[in-house]
PDB file of C-alpha atoms in Angstrom:
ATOM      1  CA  UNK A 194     -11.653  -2.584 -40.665  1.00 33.00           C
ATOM      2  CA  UNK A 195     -13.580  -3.342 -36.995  1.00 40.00           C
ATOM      3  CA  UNK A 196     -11.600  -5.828 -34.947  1.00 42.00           C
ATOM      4  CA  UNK A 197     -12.602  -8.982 -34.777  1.00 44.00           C
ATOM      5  CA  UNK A 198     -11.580 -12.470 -34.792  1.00 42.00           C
ATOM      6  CA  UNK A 199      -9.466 -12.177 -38.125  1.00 38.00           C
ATOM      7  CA  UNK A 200      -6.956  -9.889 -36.319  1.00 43.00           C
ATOM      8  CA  UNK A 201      -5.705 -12.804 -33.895  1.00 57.00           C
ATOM      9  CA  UNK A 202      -8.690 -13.171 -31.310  1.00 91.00           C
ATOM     10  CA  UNK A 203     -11.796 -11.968 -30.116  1.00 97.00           C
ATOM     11  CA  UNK A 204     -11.498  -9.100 -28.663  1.00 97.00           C
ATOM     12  CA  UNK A 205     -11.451  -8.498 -24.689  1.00 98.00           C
ATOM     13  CA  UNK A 206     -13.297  -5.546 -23.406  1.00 97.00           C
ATOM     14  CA  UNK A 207     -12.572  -5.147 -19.314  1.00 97.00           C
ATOM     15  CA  UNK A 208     -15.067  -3.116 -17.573  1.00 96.00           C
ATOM     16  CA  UNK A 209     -14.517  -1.280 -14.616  1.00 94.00           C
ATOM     17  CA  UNK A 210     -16.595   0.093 -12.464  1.00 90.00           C
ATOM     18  CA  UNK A 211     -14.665   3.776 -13.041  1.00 91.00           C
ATOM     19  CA  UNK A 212     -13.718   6.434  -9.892  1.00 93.00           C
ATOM     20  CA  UNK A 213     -13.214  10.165  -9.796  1.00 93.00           C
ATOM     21  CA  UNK A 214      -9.704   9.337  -9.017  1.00 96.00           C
ATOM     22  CA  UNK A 215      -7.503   9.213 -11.750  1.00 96.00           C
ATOM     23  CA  UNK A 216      -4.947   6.433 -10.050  1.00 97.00           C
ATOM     24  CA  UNK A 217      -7.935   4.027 -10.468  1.00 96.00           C
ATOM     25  CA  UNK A 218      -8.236   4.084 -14.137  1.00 96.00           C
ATOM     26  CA  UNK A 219      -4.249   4.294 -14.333  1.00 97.00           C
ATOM     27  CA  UNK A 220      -4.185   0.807 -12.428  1.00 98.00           C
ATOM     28  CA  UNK A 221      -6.681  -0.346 -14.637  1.00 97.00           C
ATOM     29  CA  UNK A 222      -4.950   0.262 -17.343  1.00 97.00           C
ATOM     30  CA  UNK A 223      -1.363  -0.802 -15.973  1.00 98.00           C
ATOM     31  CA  UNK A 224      -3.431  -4.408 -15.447  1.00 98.00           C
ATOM     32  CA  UNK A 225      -4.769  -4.799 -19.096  1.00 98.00           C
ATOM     33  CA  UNK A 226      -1.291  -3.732 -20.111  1.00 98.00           C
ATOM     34  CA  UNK A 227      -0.356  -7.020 -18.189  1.00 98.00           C
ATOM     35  CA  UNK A 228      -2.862  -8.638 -20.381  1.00 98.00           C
ATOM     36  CA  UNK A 229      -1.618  -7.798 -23.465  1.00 97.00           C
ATOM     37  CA  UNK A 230       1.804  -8.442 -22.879  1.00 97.00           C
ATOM     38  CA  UNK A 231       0.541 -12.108 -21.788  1.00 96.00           C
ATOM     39  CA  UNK A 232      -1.703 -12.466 -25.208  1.00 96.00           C
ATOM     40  CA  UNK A 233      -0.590  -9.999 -27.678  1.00 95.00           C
ATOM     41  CA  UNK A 234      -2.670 -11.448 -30.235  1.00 95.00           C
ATOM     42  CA  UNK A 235      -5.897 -10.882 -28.500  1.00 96.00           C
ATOM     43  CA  UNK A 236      -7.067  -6.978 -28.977  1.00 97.00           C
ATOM     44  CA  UNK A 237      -8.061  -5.248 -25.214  1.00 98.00           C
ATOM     45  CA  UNK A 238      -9.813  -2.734 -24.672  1.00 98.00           C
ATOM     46  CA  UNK A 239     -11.512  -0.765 -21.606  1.00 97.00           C
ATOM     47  CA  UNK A 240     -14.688   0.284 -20.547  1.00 96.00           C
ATOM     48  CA  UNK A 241     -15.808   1.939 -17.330  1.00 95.00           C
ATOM     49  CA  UNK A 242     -19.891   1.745 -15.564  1.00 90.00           C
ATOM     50  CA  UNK A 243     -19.056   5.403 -14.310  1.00 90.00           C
ATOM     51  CA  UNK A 244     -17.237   8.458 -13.718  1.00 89.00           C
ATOM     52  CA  UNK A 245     -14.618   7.165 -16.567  1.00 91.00           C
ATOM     53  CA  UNK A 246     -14.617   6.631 -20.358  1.00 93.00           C
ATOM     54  CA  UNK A 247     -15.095   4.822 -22.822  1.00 95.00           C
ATOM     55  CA  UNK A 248     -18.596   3.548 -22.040  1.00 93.00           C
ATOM     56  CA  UNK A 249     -19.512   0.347 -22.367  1.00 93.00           C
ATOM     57  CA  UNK A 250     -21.752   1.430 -25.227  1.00 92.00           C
ATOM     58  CA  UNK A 251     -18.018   3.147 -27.052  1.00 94.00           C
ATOM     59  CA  UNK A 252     -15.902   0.386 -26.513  1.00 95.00           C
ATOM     60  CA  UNK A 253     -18.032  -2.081 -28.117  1.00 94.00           C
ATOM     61  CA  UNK A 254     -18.720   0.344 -31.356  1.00 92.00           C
ATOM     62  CA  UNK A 255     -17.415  -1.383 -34.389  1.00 92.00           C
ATOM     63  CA  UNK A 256     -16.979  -4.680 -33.201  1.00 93.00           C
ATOM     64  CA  UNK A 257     -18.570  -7.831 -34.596  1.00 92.00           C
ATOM     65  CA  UNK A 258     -17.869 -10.324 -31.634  1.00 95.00           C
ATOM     66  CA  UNK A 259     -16.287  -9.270 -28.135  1.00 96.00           C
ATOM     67  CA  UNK A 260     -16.261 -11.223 -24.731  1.00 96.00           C
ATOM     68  CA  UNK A 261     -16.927  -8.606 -22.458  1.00 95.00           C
ATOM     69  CA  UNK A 262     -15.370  -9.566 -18.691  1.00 96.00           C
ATOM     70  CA  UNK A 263     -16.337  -7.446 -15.227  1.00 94.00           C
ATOM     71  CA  UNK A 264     -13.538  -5.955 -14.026  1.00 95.00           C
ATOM     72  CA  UNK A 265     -15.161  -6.200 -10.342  1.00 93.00           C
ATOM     73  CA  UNK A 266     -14.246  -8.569  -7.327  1.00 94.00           C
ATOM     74  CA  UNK A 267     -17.699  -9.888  -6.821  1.00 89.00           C
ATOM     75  CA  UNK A 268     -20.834 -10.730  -7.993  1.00 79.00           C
ATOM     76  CA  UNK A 269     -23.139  -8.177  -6.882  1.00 68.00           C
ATOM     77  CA  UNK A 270     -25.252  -5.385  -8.038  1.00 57.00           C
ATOM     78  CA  UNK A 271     -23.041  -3.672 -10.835  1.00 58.00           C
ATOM     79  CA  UNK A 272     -22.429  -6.608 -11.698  1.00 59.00           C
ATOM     80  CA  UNK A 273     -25.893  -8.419 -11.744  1.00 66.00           C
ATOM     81  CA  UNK A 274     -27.718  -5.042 -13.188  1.00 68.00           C
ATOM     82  CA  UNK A 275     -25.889  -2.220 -14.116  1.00 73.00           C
ATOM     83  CA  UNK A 276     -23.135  -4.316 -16.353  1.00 78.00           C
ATOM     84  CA  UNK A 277     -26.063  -5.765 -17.983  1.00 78.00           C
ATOM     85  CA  UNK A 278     -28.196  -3.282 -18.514  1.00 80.00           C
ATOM     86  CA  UNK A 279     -25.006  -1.528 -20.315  1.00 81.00           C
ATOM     87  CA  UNK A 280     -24.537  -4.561 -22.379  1.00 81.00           C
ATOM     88  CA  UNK A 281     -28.069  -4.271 -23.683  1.00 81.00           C
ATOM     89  CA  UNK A 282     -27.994  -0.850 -24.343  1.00 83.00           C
ATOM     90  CA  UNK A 283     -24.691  -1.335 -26.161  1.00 79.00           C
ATOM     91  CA  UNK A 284     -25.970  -4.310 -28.055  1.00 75.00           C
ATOM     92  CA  UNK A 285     -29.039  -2.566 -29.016  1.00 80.00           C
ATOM     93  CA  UNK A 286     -26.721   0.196 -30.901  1.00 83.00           C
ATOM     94  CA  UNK A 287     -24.936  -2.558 -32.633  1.00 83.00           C
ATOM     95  CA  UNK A 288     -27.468  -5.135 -33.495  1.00 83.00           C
ATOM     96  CA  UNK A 289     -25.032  -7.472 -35.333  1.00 87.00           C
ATOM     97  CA  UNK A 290     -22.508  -7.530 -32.190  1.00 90.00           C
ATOM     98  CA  UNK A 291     -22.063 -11.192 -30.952  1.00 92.00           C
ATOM     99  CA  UNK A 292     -21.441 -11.017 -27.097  1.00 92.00           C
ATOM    100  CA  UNK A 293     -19.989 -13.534 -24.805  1.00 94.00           C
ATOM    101  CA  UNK A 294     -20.640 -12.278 -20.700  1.00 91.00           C
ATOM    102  CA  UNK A 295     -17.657 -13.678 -18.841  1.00 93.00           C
ATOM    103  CA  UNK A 296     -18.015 -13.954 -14.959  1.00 93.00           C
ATOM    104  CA  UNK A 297     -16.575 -11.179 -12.076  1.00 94.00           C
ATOM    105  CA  UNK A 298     -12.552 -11.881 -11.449  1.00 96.00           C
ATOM    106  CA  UNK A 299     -13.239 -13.292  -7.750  1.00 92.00           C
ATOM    107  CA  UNK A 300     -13.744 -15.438  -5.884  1.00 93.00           C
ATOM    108  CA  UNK A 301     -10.403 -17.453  -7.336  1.00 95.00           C
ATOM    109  CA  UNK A 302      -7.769 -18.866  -5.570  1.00 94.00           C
ATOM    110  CA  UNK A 303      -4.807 -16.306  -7.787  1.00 96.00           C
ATOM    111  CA  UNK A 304      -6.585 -13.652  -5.726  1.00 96.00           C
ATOM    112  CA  UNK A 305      -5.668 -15.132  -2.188  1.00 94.00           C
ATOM    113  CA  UNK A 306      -2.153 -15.165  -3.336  1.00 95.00           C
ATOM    114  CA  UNK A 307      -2.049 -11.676  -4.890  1.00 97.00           C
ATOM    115  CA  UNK A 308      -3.139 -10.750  -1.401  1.00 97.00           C
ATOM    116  CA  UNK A 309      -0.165 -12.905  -0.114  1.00 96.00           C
ATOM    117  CA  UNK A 310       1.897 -10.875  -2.647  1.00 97.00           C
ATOM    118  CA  UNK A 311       0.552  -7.691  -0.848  1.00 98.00           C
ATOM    119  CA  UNK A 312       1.556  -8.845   2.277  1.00 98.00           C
ATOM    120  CA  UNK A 313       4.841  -9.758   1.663  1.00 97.00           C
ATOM    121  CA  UNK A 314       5.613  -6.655  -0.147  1.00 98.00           C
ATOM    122  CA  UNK A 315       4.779  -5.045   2.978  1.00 98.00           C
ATOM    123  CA  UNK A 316       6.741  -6.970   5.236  1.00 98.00           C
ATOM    124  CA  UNK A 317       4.572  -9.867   6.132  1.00 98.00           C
ATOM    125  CA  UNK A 318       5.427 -13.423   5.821  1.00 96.00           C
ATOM    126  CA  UNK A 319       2.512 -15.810   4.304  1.00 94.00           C
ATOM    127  CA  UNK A 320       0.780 -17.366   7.213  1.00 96.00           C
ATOM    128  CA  UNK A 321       1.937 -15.596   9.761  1.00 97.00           C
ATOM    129  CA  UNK A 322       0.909 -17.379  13.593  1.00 97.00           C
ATOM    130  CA  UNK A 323       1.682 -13.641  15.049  1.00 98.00           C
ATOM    131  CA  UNK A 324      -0.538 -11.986  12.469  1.00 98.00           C
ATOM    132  CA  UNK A 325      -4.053 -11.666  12.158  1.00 98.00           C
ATOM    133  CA  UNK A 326      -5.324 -10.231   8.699  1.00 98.00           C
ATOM    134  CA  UNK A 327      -8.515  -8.338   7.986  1.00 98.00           C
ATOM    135  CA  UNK A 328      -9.840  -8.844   4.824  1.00 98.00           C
ATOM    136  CA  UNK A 329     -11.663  -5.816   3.662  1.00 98.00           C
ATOM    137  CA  UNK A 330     -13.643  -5.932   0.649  1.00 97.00           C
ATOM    138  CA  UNK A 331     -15.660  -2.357  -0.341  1.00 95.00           C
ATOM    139  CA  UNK A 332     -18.699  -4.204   0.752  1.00 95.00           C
ATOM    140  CA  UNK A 333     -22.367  -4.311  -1.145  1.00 92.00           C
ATOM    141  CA  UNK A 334     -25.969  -3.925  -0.614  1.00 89.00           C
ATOM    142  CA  UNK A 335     -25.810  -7.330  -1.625  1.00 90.00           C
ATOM    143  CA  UNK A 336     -25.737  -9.842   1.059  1.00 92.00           C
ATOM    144  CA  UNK A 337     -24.607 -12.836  -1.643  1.00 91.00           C
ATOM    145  CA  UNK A 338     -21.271 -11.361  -2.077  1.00 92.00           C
ATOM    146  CA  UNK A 339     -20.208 -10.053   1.035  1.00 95.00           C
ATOM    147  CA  UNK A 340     -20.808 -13.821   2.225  1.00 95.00           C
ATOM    148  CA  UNK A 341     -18.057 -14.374  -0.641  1.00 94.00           C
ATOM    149  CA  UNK A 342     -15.673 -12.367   1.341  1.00 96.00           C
ATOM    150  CA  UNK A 343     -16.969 -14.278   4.399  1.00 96.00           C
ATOM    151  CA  UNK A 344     -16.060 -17.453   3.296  1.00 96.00           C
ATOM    152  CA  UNK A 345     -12.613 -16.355   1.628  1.00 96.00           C
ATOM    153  CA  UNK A 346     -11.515 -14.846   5.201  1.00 96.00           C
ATOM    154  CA  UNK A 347     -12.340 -18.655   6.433  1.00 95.00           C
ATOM    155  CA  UNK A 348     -10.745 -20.779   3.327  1.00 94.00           C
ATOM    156  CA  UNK A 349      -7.281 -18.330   3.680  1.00 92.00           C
ATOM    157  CA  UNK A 350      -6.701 -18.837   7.551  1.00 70.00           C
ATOM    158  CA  UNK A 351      -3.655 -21.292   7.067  1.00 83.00           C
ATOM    159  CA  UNK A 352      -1.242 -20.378   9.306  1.00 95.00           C
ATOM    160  CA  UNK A 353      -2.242 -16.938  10.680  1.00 97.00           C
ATOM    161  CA  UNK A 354      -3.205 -15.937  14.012  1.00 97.00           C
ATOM    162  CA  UNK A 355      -6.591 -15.347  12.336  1.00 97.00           C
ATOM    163  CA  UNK A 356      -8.674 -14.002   9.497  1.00 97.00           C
ATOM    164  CA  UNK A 357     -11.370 -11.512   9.633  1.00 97.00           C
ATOM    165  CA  UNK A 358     -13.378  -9.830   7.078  1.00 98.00           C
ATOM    166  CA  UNK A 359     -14.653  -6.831   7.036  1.00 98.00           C
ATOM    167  CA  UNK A 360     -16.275  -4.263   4.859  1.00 98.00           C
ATOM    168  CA  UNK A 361     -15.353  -0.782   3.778  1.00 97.00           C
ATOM    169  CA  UNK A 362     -19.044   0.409   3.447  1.00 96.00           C
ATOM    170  CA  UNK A 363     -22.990  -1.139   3.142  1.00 93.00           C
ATOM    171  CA  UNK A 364     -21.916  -4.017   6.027  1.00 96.00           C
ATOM    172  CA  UNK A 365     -20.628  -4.802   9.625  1.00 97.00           C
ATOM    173  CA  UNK A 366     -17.963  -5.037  10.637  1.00 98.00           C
ATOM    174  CA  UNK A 367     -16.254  -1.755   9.370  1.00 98.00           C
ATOM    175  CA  UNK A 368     -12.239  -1.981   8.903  1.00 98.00           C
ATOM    176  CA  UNK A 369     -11.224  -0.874  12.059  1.00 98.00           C
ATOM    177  CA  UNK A 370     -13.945  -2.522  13.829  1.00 98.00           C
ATOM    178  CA  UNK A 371     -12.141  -5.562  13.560  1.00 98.00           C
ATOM    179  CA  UNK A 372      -8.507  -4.311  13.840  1.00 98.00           C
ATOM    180  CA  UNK A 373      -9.913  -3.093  17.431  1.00 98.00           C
ATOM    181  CA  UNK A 374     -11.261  -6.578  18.350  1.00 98.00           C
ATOM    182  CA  UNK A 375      -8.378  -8.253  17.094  1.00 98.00           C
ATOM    183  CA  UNK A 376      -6.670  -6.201  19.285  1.00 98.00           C
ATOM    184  CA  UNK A 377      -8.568  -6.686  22.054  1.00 98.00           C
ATOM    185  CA  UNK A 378      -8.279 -10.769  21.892  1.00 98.00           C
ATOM    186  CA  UNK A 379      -4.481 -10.489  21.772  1.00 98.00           C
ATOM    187  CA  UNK A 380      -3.282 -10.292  18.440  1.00 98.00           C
ATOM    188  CA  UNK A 381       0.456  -9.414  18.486  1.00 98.00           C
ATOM    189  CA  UNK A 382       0.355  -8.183  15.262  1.00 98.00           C
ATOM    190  CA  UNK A 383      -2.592  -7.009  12.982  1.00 98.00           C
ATOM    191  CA  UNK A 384      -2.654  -6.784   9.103  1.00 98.00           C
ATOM    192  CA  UNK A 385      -5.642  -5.347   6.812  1.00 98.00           C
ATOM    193  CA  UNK A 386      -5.457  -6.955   3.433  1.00 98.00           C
ATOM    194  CA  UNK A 387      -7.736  -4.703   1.095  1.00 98.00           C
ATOM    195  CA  UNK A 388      -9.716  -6.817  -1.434  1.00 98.00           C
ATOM    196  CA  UNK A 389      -9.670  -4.026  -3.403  1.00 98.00           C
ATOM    197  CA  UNK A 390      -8.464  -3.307  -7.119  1.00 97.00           C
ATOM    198  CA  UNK A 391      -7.158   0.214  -7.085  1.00 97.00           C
ATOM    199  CA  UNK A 392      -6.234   2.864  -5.393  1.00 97.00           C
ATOM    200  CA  UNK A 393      -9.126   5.159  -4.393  1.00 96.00           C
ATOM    201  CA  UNK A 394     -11.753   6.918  -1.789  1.00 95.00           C
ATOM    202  CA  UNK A 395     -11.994   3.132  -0.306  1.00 96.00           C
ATOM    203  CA  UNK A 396      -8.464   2.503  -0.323  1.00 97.00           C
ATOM    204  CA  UNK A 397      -7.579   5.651   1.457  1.00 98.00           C
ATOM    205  CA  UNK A 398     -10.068   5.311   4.249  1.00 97.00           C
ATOM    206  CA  UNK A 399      -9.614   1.971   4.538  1.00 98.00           C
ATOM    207  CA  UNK A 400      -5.586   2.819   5.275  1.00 98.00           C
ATOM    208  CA  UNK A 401      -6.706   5.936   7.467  1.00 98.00           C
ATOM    209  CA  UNK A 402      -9.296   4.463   9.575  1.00 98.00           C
ATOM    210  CA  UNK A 403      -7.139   1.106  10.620  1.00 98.00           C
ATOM    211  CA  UNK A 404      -4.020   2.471  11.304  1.00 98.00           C
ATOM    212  CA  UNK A 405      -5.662   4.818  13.297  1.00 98.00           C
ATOM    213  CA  UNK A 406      -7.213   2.255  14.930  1.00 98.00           C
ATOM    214  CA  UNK A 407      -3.972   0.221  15.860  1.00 98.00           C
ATOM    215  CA  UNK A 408      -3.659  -1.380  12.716  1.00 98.00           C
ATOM    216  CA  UNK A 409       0.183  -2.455  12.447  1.00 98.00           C
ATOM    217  CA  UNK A 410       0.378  -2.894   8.722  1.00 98.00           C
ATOM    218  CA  UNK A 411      -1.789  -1.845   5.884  1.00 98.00           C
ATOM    219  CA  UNK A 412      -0.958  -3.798   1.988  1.00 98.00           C
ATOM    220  CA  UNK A 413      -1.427  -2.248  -0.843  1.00 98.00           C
ATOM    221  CA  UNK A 414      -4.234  -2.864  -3.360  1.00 98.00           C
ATOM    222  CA  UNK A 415      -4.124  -5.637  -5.635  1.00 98.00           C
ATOM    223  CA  UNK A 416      -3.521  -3.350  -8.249  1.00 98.00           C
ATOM    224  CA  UNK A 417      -1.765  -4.628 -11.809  1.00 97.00           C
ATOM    225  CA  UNK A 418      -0.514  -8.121 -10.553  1.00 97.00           C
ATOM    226  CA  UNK A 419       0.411 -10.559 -12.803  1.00 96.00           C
ATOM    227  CA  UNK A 420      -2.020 -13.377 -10.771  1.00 97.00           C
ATOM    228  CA  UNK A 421      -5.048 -11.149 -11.953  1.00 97.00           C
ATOM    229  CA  UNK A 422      -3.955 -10.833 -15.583  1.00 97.00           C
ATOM    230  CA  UNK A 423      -3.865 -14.715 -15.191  1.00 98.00           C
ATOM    231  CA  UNK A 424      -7.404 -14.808 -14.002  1.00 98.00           C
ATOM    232  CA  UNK A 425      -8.390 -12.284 -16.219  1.00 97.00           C
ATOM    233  CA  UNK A 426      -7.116 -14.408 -19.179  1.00 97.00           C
ATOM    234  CA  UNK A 427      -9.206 -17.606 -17.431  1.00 97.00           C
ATOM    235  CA  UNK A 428     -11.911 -15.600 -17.692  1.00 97.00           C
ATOM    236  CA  UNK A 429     -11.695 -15.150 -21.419  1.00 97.00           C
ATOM    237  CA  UNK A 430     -10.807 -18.538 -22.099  1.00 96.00           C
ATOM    238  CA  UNK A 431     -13.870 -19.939 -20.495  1.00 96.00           C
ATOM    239  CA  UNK A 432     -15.957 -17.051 -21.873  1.00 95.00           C
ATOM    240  CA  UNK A 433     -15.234 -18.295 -25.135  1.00 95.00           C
ATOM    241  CA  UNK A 434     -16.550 -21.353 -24.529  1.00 92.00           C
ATOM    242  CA  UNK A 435     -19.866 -20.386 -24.172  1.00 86.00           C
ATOM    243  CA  UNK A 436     -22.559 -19.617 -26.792  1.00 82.00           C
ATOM    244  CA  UNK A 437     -22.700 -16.012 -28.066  1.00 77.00           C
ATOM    245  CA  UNK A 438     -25.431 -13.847 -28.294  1.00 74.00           C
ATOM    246  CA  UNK A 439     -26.800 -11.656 -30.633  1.00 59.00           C
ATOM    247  CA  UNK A 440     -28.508  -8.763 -30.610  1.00 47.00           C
ATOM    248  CA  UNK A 441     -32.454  -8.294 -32.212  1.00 38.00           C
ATOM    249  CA  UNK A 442     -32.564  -6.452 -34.625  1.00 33.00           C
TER     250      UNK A 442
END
């Protein structure tokens, strides 16, 4: 029998955006675990935009009713086009599928604090006055969401010496662009704070390039945190609200 509704909930399908590295996909999977354990009557499942599977287009086979949620930290162009134009294809397949689009995981407050978690875990107190934080994102094309990350840098500065953002690729200023200026105004102490989900090409240059640049601590990724199963759950919740759609047939 397809899932559906009658098995305890409609089902969740997280998509990701998908990496050649396979500790992406295993934090992915690590956080929907997290999910699960939090609503075990709701079924989860995965989907990935690239380089991983299940498609979009396999996950949603058999299903008569999903919310389908981005797994991404902003909205920008995978998630204003390609997510979409997965969904439709998907949709088209399976003309009886009723689809409710649920909105990107950021910006949300949970996500400040699961980079506050990061932080900690690495040996730096929330609000720090002798730490300034760089808040790097991967960056976009898109101008609309790396003003997202601009304006989270400027709502999180309680208590530290300062926050920066910055941008791992597509936007100024690079990572350890602004560890070096941070440096060079006096910071005593300078931490990068990757808006990132998972470990990765972005995560690892991101750690290389600021530490080389003078970069005195480096948190992990959010990765499988409890605070974005929470959001991820929010997500759902208010996904469900909305109408559903169905597909022509």
């Amino acid at each position: 029998m397809a899932d559906g509704a009658g098995q305890g909930g409609v089902p969740l399908v997280a998509v990701a955006h998908g990496s050649r590295d396979p500790r992406a996909a295993a934090t992915v999977e690590a956080l929907l675990d997290e999910v699960r354990r939090a609503r075990p009557g709701v079924p989860v499942r995965t989907a990935y935009l690239d380089h991983s599977t299940p498609t979009l287009a396999q996950a949603l086979h058999g299903l008569r009713e999903a919310v389908v949620l981005p797994l991404l930290l902003t909205e920008a162009y995978h998630s204003r086009v390609d997510l979409p134009a997965a969904l439709n294809e998907a949709r088209a397949r399976e003309p009886r599928l009723r689809v409710r689009y649920g909105t990107t995981l950021g910006p949300h407050p949970l996500l400040s604090a699961t980079l506050e978690r990061r932080l900690a875990e690495a040996g730096v107190p929330p609000g720090d006055p002798d730490t300034a934080v760089v808040l790097v994102s991967a960056g976009s094309s898109d101008a609309r969401a790396n003003a997202v990350v601009a304006r989270m840098a400027r709502s999180w500065g309680r208590g530290w010496w300062a926050v920066t953002p910055a941008y791992a690729s597509a936007a100024v200023p690079a990572p350890e662009q602004a560890v070096a200026l941070l440096k060079r105004a006096g910071a005593p102490r300078v931490a990068v704070a990757p808006y990132l989900l998972a470990p990765g090409y972005f995560a690892d240059k991101v750690r290389r390039a600021t530490l080389e640049a003078g970069a005195d601590v480096v948190a992990d990724v959010l990765g499988p945190a409890p605070e974005l199963a929470q959001v991820l759950l929010e997500r759902y919740e208010a996904a469900l609200g909305s109408p559903a759609t169905l597909a022509a047939s």
